[in-house]
C-alpha positions as MATLAB code, in Angstrom:
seq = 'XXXXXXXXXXXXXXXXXXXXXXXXXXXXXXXXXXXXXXXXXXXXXXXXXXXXXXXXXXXXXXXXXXXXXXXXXXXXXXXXXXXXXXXXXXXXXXXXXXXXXXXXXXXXXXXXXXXXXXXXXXXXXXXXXXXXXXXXXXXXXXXXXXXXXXXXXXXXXXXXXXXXXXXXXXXXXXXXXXXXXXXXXXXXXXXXXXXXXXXXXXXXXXXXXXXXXXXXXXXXXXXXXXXXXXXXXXXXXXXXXXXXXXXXXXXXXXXXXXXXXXXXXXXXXXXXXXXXXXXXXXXXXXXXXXXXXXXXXXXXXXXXXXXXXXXXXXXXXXXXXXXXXXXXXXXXXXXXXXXXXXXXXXXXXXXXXXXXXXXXXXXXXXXXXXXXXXXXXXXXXXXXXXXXXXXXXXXXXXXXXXXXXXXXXXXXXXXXXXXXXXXXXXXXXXXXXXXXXXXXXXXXXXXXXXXXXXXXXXXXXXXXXXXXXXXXXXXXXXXXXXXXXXXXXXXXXXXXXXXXXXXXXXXXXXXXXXXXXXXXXXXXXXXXXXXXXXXXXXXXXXXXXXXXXXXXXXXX';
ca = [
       0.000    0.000    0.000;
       2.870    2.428    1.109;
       4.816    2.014   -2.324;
       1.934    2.566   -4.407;
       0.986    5.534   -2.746;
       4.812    6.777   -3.306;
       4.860    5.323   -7.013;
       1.530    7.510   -7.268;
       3.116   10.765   -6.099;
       5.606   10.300   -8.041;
       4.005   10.185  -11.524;
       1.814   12.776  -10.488;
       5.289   14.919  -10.183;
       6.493   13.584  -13.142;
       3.619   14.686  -15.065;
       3.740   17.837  -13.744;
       6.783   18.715  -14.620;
       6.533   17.798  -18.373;
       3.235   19.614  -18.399;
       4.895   22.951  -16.991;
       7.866   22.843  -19.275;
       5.406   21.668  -22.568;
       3.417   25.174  -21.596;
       6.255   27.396  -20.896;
       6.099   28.533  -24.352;
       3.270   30.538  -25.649;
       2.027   28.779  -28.579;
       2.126   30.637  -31.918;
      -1.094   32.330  -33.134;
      -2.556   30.241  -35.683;
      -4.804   31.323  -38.332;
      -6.682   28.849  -40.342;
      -5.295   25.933  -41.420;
      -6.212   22.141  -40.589;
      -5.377   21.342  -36.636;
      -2.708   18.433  -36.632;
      -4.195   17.586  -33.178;
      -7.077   17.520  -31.208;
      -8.400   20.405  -28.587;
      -8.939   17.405  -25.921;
      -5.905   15.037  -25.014;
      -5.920   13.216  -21.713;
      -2.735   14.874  -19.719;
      -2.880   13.757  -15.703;
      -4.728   11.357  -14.151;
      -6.723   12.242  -11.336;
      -4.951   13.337   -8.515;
      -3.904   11.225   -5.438;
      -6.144   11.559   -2.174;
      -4.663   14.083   -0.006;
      -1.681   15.790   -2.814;
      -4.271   19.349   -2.590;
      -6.356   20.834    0.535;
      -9.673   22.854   -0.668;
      -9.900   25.759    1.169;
     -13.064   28.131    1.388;
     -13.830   31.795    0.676;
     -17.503   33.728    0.476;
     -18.571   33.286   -3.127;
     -18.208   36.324   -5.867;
     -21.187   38.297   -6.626;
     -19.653   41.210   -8.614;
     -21.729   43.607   -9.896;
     -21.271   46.430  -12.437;
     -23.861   48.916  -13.481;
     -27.611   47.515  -13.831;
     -25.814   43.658  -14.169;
     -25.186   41.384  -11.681;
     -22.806   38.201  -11.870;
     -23.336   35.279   -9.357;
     -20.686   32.545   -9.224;
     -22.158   29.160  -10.059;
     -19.451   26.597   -9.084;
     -19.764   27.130   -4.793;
     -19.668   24.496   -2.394;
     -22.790   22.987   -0.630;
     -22.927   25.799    1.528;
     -22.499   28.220   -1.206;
     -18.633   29.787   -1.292;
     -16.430   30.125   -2.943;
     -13.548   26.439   -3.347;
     -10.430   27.914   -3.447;
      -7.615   26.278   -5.417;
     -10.120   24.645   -7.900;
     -11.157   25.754  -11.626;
     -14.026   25.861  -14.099;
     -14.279   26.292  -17.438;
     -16.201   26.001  -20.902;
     -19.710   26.671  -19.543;
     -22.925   26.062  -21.230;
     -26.749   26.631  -20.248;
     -29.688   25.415  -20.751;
     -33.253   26.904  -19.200;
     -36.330   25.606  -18.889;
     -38.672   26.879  -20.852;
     -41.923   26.199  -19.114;
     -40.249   28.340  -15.753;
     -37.409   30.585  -16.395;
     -36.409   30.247  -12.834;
     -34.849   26.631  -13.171;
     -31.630   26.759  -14.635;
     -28.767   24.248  -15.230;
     -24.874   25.099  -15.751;
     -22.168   22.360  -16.996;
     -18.512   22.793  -17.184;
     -14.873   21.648  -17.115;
     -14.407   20.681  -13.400;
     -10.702   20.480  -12.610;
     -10.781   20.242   -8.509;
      -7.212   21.511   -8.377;
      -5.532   24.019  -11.251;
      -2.176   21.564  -10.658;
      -3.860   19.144  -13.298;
      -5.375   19.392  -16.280;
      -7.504   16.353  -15.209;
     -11.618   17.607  -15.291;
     -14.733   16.242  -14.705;
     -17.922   16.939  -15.473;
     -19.201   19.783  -13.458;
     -22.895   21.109  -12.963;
     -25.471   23.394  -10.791;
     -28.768   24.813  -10.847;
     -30.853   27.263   -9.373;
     -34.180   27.464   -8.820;
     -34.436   31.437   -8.180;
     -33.409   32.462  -11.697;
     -29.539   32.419  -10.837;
     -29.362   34.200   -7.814;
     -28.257   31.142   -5.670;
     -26.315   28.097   -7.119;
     -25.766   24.439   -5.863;
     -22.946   22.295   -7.028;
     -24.096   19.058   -6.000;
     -20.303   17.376   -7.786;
     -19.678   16.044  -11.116;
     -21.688   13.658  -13.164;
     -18.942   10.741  -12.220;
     -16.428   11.068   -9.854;
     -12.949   10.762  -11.513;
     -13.863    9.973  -14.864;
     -12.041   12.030  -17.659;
     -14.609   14.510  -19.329;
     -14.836   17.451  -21.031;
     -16.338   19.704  -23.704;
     -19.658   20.215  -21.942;
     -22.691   21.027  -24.210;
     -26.119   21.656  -22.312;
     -29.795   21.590  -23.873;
     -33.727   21.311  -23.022;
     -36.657   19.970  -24.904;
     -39.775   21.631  -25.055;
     -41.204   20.372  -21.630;
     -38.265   21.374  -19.041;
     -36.256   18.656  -19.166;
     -32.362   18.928  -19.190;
     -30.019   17.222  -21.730;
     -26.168   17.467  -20.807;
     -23.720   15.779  -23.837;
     -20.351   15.200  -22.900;
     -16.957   14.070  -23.931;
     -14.910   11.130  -22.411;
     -11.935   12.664  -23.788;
      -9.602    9.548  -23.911;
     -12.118    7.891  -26.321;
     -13.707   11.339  -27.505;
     -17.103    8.808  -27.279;
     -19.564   11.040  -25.638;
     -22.653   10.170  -23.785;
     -25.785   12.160  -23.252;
     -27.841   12.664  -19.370;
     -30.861   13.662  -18.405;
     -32.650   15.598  -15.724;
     -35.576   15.969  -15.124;
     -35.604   17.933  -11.727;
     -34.402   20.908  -13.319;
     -30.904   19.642  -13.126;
     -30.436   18.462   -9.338;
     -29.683   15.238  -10.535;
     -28.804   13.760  -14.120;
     -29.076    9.896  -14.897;
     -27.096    8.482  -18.055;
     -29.811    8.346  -20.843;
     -27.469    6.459  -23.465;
     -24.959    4.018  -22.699;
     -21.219    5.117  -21.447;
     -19.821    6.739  -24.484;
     -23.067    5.247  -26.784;
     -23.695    8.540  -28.301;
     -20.352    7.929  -30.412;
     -19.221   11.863  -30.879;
     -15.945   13.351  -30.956;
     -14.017   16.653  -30.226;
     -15.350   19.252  -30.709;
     -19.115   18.408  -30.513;
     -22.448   20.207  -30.099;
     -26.013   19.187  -30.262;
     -29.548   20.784  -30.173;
     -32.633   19.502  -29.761;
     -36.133   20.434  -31.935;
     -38.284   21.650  -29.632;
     -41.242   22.136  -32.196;
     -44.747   20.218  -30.969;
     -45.675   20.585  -34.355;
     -42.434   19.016  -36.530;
     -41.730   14.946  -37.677;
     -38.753   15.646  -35.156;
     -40.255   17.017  -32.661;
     -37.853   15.882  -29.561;
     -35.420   14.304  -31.647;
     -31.571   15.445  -31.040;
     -28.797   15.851  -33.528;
     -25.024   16.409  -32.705;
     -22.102   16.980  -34.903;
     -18.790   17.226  -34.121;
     -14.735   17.295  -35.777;
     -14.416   14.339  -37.703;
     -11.002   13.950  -37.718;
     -11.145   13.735  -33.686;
     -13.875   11.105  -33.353;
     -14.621    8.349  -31.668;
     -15.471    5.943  -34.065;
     -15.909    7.576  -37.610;
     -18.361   10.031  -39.071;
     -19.678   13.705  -38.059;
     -23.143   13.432  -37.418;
     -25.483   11.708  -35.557;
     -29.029   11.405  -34.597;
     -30.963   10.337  -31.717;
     -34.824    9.786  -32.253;
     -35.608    8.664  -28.469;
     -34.688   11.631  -26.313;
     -30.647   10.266  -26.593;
     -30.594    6.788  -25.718;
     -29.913    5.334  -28.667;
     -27.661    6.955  -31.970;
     -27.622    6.184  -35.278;
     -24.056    5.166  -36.968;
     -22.506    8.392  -37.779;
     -22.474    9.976  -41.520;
     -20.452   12.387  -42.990;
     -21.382   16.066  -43.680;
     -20.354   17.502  -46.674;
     -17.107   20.124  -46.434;
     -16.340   18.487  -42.964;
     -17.342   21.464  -41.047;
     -15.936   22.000  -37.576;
     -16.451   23.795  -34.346;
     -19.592   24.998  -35.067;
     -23.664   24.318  -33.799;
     -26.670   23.090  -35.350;
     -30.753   24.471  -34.716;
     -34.198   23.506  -36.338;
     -36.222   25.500  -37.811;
     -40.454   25.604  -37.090;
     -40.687   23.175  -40.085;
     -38.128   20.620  -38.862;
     -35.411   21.168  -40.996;
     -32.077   21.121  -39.777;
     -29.410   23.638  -40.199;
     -25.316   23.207  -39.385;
     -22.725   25.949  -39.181;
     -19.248   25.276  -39.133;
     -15.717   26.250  -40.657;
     -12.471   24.746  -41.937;
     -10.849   26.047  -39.219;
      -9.725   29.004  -41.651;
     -11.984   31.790  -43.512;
     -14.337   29.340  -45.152;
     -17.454   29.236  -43.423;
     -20.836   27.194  -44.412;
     -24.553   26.543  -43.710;
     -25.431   23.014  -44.131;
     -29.449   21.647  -44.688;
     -31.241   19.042  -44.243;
     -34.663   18.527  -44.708;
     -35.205   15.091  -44.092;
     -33.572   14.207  -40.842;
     -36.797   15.440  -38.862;
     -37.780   11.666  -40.311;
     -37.106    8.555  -38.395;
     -37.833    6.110  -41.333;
     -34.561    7.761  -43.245;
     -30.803    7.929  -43.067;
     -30.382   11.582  -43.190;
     -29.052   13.500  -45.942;
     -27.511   17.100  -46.856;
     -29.250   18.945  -49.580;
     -28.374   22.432  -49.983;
     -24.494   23.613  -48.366;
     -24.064   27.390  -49.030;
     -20.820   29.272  -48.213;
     -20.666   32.056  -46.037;
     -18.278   35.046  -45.763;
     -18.159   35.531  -42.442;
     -15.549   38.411  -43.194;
     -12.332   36.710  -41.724;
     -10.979   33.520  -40.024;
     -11.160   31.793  -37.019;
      -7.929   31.767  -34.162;
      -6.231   29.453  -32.049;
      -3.668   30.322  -29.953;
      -4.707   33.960  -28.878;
      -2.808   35.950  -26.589;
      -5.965   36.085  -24.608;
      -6.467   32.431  -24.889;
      -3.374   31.035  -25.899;
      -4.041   26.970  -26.031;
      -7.701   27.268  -27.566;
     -10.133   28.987  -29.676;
     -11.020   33.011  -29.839;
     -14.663   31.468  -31.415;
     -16.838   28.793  -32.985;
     -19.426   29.804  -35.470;
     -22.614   29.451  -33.993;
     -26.075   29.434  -35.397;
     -29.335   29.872  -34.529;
     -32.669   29.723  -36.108;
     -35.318   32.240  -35.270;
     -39.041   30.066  -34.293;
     -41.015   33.476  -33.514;
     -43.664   32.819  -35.644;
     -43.639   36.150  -36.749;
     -42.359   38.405  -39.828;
     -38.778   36.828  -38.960;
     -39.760   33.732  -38.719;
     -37.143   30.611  -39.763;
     -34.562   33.319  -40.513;
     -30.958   31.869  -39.595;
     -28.469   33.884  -37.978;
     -24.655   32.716  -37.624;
     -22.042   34.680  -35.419;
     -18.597   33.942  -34.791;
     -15.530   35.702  -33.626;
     -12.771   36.240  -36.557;
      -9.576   38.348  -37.313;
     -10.185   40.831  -40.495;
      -9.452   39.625  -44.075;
      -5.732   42.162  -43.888;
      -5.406   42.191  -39.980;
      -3.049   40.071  -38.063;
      -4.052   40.813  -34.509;
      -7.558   40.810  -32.730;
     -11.020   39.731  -33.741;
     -14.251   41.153  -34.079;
     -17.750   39.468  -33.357;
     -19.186   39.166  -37.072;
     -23.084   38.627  -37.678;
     -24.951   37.225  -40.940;
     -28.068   36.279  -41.602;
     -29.948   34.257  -44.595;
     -34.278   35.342  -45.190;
     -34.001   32.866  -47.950;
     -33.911   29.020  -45.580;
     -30.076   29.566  -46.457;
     -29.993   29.674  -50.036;
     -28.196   33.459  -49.530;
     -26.884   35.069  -46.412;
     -25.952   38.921  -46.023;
     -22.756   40.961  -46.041;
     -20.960   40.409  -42.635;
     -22.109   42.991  -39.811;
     -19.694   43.842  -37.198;
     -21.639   43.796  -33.798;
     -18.721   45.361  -31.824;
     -18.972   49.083  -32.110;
     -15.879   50.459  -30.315;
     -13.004   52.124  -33.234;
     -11.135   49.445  -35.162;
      -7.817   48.483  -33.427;
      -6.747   45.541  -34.596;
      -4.842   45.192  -31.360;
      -7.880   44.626  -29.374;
     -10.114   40.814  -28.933;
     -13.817   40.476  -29.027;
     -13.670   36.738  -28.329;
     -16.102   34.292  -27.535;
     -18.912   35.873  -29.453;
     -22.169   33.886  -29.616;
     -25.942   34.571  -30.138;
     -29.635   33.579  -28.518;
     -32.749   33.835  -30.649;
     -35.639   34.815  -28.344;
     -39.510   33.625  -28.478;
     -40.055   36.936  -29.918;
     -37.711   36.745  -32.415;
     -34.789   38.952  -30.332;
     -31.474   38.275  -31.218;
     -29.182   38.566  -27.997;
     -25.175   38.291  -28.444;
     -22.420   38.142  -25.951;
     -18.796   38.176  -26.159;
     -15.593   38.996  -24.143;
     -14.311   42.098  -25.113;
     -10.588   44.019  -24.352;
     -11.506   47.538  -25.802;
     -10.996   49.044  -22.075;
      -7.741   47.472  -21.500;
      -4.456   49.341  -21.754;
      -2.999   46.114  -22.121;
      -5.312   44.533  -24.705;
      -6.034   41.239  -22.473;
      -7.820   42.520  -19.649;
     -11.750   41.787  -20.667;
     -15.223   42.258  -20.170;
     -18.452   40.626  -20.740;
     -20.012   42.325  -23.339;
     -23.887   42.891  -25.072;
     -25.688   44.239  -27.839;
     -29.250   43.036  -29.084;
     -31.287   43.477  -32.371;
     -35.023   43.312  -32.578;
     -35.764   43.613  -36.424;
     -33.845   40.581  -37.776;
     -30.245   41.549  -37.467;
     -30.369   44.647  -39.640;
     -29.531   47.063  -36.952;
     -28.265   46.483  -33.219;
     -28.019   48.242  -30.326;
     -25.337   50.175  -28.487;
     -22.730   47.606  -27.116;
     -23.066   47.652  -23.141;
     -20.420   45.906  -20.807;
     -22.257   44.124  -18.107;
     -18.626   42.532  -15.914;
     -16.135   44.255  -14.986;
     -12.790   43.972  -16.106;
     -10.747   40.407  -15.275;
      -7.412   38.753  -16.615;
      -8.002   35.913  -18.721;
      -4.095   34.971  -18.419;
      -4.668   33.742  -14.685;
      -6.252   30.257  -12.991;
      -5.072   27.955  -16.066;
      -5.429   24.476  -14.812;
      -2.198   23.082  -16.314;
      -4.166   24.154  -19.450;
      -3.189   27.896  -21.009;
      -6.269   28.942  -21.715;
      -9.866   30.000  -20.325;
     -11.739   27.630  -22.453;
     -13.188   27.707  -25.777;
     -16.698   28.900  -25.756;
     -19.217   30.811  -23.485;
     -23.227   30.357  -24.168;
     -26.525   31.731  -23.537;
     -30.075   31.299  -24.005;
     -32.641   34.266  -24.528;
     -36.651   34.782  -23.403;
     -38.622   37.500  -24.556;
     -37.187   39.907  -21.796;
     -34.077   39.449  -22.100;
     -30.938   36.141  -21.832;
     -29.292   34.047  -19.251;
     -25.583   33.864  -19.669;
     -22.878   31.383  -18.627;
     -19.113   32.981  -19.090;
     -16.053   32.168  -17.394;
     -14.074   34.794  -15.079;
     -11.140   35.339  -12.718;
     -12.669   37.914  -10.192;
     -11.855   35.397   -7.202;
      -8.206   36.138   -5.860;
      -6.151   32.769   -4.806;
      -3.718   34.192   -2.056;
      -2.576   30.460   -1.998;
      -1.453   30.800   -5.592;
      -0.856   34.882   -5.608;
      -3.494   35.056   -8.885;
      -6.779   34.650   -9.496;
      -8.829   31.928  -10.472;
     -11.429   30.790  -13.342;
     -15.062   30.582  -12.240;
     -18.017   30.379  -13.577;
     -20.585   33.050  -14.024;
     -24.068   33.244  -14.340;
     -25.712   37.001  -15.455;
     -28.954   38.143  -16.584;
     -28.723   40.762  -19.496;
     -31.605   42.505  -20.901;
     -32.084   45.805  -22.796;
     -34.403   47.507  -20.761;
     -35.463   45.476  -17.868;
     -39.352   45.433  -19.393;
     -41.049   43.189  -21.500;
     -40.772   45.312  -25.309;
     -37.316   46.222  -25.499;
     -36.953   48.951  -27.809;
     -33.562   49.873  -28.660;
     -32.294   52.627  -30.563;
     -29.819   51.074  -33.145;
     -25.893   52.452  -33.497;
     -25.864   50.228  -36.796;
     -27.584   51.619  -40.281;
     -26.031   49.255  -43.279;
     -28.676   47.376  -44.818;
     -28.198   43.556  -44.935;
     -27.863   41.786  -48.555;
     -28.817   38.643  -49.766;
     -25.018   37.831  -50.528;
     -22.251   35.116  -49.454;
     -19.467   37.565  -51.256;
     -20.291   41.124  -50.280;
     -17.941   42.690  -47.863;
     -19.878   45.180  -45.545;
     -18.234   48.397  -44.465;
     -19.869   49.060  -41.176;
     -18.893   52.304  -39.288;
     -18.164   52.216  -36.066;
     -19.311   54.014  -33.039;
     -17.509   54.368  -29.835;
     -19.921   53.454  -26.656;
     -18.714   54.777  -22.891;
     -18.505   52.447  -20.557;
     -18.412   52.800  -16.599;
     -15.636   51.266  -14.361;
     -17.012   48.538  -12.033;
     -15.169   46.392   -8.940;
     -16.299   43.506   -8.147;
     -16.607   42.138   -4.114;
     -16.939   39.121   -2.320;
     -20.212   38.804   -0.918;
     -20.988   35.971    1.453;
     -24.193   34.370    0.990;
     -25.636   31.281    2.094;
     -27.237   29.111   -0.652;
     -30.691   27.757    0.782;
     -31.209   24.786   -1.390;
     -30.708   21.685   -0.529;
     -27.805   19.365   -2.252;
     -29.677   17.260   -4.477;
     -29.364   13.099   -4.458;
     -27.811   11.651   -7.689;
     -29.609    8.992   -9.408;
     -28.724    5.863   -9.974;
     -27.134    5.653  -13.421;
     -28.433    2.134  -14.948;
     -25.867   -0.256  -16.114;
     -24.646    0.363  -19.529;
     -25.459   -2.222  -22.723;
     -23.079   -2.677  -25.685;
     -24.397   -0.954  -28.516;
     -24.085   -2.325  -32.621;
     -21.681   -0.603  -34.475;
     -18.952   -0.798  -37.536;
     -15.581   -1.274  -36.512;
     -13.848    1.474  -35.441;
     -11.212    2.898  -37.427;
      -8.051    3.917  -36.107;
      -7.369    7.129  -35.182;
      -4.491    9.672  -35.697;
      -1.923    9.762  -33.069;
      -2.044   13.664  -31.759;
       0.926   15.385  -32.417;
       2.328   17.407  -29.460;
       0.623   20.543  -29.022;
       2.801   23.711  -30.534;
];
């Protein structure tokens, strides 16, 4: 017992010390181009009983103007863990009662490994108190969390097991207190990076069924698509998508069809249909791909986020109903066709089902400076046809890394949006890495006709153990006006075209923003810790043979 304890220190030192001299070099910013490895690797194991002591501290609320951010990842009796780290967070809300919300992330329970779990909380007071009740499975290797709900409240939570990239989809339905494995341990096949959505339309063929894509050259068994036409217990064998698209999401629009945006991990940038994989009696297949100028290319290796993405391309389909009805939006964050530094949160739409999509609009309004990163940029399509996007922004930093939580909104389509406000104040995104040098890859949200619940990573928490501060996650609440018609008075006049060439010339229009701090607050969380449910035991599932996979190449 006493040697393997030692043997077990040991490797956890050895490991450390190759992982600290592999990231003592910042990684060179890279620019489109095919990734020779994957985003998710399996580094440490976990981390022997007793090597790290968790201390306590009263969680962050840290407000700034009208916007309030509560920290989501607190003990059972609601502080602050000290000497942990969270990452990568995604939401999902319940649609039938805005007040039960669910948060996953990238759990690592001590920043001296790069070894995470699969974190989650909810609240039941619209995000004012959190509970962390643990991880989905305790010391299992997980990542790339990716939250949704169906049309009825429940909770979906897809995620990785990174050392197969197999993922596996759970399901609450207690508002996220406790999740039970819906498919089998890694039976929803998957791979890195992967999202999924679910069509929440009572009245489409697919109505409930759930469709995930993901990088094909990282997957588990082959393949970049996949459906599920019982709530996620069982998937279909993967297919291919045309263009192998990557790090990008999926929606459904009110008449079931299914729409895909993704990248080459460059500038080119598509929106992929299908009409038919709302039916169950089919194998699905692409009919219409149209290429998108999304007026630059995506970046890894940042010098805000220097081992992962500055964006993904996501897309959303507007279900209002109404005069924008089925119109599909895609927003990632890019640097400039001509720059080489920074990125700017770029917005198209298509009016046509994504025959034709518009010039690029460029949602961030401070002066172009090339020096500065609006990172992270994604969008929420309300009810009511609202289009809500979030970012993290450096425009206010003298140093160009320092960021806040940004938000605009447009309420006619996409053709105009609203001042930019910042709703954090200012943090370092350079501190907290767990063995990992970055701050994740995404952030997310999900809008309502008042206004969008937001999940986004921070470092307001200060570690005096470690002299820096820490990654969190955040929940915040951002809404135009606080009332149920937001109208906004648009900065932006260009008129959208029904173009995938056009280059649009936006002109930009400085917005003053007030200096916030943030404080510790201590506050006691009053809900109970839920009880997990018993996860029932897996069944092998029927597939082709796997084929082998590429050995990753070490990380630049």
């Amino acid at each position: 017992m006493k040697s393997s304890v030692i043997f077990s220190l040991l490797l956890l030192i050895c490991v450390s010390l190759i992982s600290a001299v592999s990231s003592s070099g910042q990684p060179p910013l890279r620019v489109g181009g095919r990734m020779t490895e994957p985003l998710e690797k399996y580094g440490m194991p976990p981390a022997p009983l007793g090597t790290y002591r968790l201390d306590t501290s009263p969680r962050m609320i840290s407000p700034y103007g009208i916007f309030v951010s509560y920290q989501v990842n607190v003990d059972a009796s609601g502080n602050n863990i000290v000497g942990d780290a969270a990452n990568e967070p995604s939401i999902a809300v319940d649609p039938t009662n805005g007040n039960k919300v669910t948060i996953g992330w990238r759990q690592f329970n001590t920043y001296t490994s790069n070894f995470r779990q699969a974190g989650y909380g909810y609240t039941t007071d619209g995000g004012l108190h959190w509970t962390f009740p643990g991880v989905l499975q305790n010391n299992v290797f997980r990542s790339d969390p990716v939250l949704d709900s169906d049309d009825t409240g429940n909770f979906f939570y897809l995620s990785l097991l990174v050392d197969t990239f197999c993922g596996d989809v759970w399901r609450s339905t207690n508002g996220g207190q406790s999740w039970t494995l819906r498919s089998p341990q890694g039976g929803a096949y998957s791979g890195d990076k992967e999202w999924f959505t679910v069509d929440k339309t009572p009245s489409s063929m697919g109505h409930g069924f759930q469709y995930q894509f993901w990088t094909g050259f990282f997957a588990c068994d082959f393949g970049e698509f996949s459906r599920s036409t019982d709530g996620g217990a069982t998937w279909q064998s993967p297919i291919n998508i045309p263009n192998d698209p990557n790090w990008g999401t999926l929606d459904v629009a009110s008449n079931g069809y299914l729409f895909i945006g993704g990248n080459d991990e460059g500038s080119s940038f598509w929106c992929i249909r299908s009409t038919n994989a709302q039916n169950p009696a089919v194998t699905p297949t692409f009919d219409q791909v149209t290429t998108v100028n999304m007026g630059g290319s995506v970046v890894f290796g940042s010098t805000v986020n220097p081992d992962g993405l500055a964006g993904q391309t996501f897309l959303a389909v507007d279900r209002s109903g109404g005069p924008t009805n089925n119109n599909i939006y895609m927003v990632t964050s890019v640097q400039p066709f001509g720059a080489n530094n920074g990125t700017d949160v770029m917005f198209v739409r298509s009016t046509d089902g994504g025959v034709t999509f518009s010039a690029p609009h460029r949602i961030n309004d401070d002066p172009i400076n090339h020096n500065k990163w609006h990172y992270f940029g994604t969008i929420g399509v309300a009810p009511n046809g609202r289009i809500d996007s979030v970012w993290l922004d450096t425009r206010n930093a003298a140093n160009n890394t320092d960021s806040q939580l940004f938000y605009s909104y447009s309420t006619d389509g996409g053709v105009t949006w609203a001042p930019n406000v910042a709703v954090s104040s200012s943090f370092t995104p350079l501190e907290g890495w767990p063995q990992q040098n970055k701050i994740g890859d995404y952030i997310t949200v999900v809008s309502d006709n008042t206004g969008g619940d937001v999940a986004y990573s921070a470092t307001f928490n200060f570690n005096p153990n470690r002299g820096q501060h820490e990654q969190d996650v955040y929940f915040v609440r951002v809404s135009p006006t606080g009332g149920p018609t937001p109208t906004p008075t648009p900065t932006a006049t260009a008129t959208a075209t029904a173009t995938s060439t056009a280059t649009a010339t936006a002109t930009p229009t400085a917005t003053a923003t007030a200096t916030g701090t943030a404080t510790a607050t201590p506050t006691a969380t009053s809900t109970a810790t839920a009880t997990a449910t018993p996860r029932p035991t897996p069944t092998p599932r029927s597939q082709p043979a796997p084929r082998p996979r590429p050995t990753p190449l070490p990380r630049p």
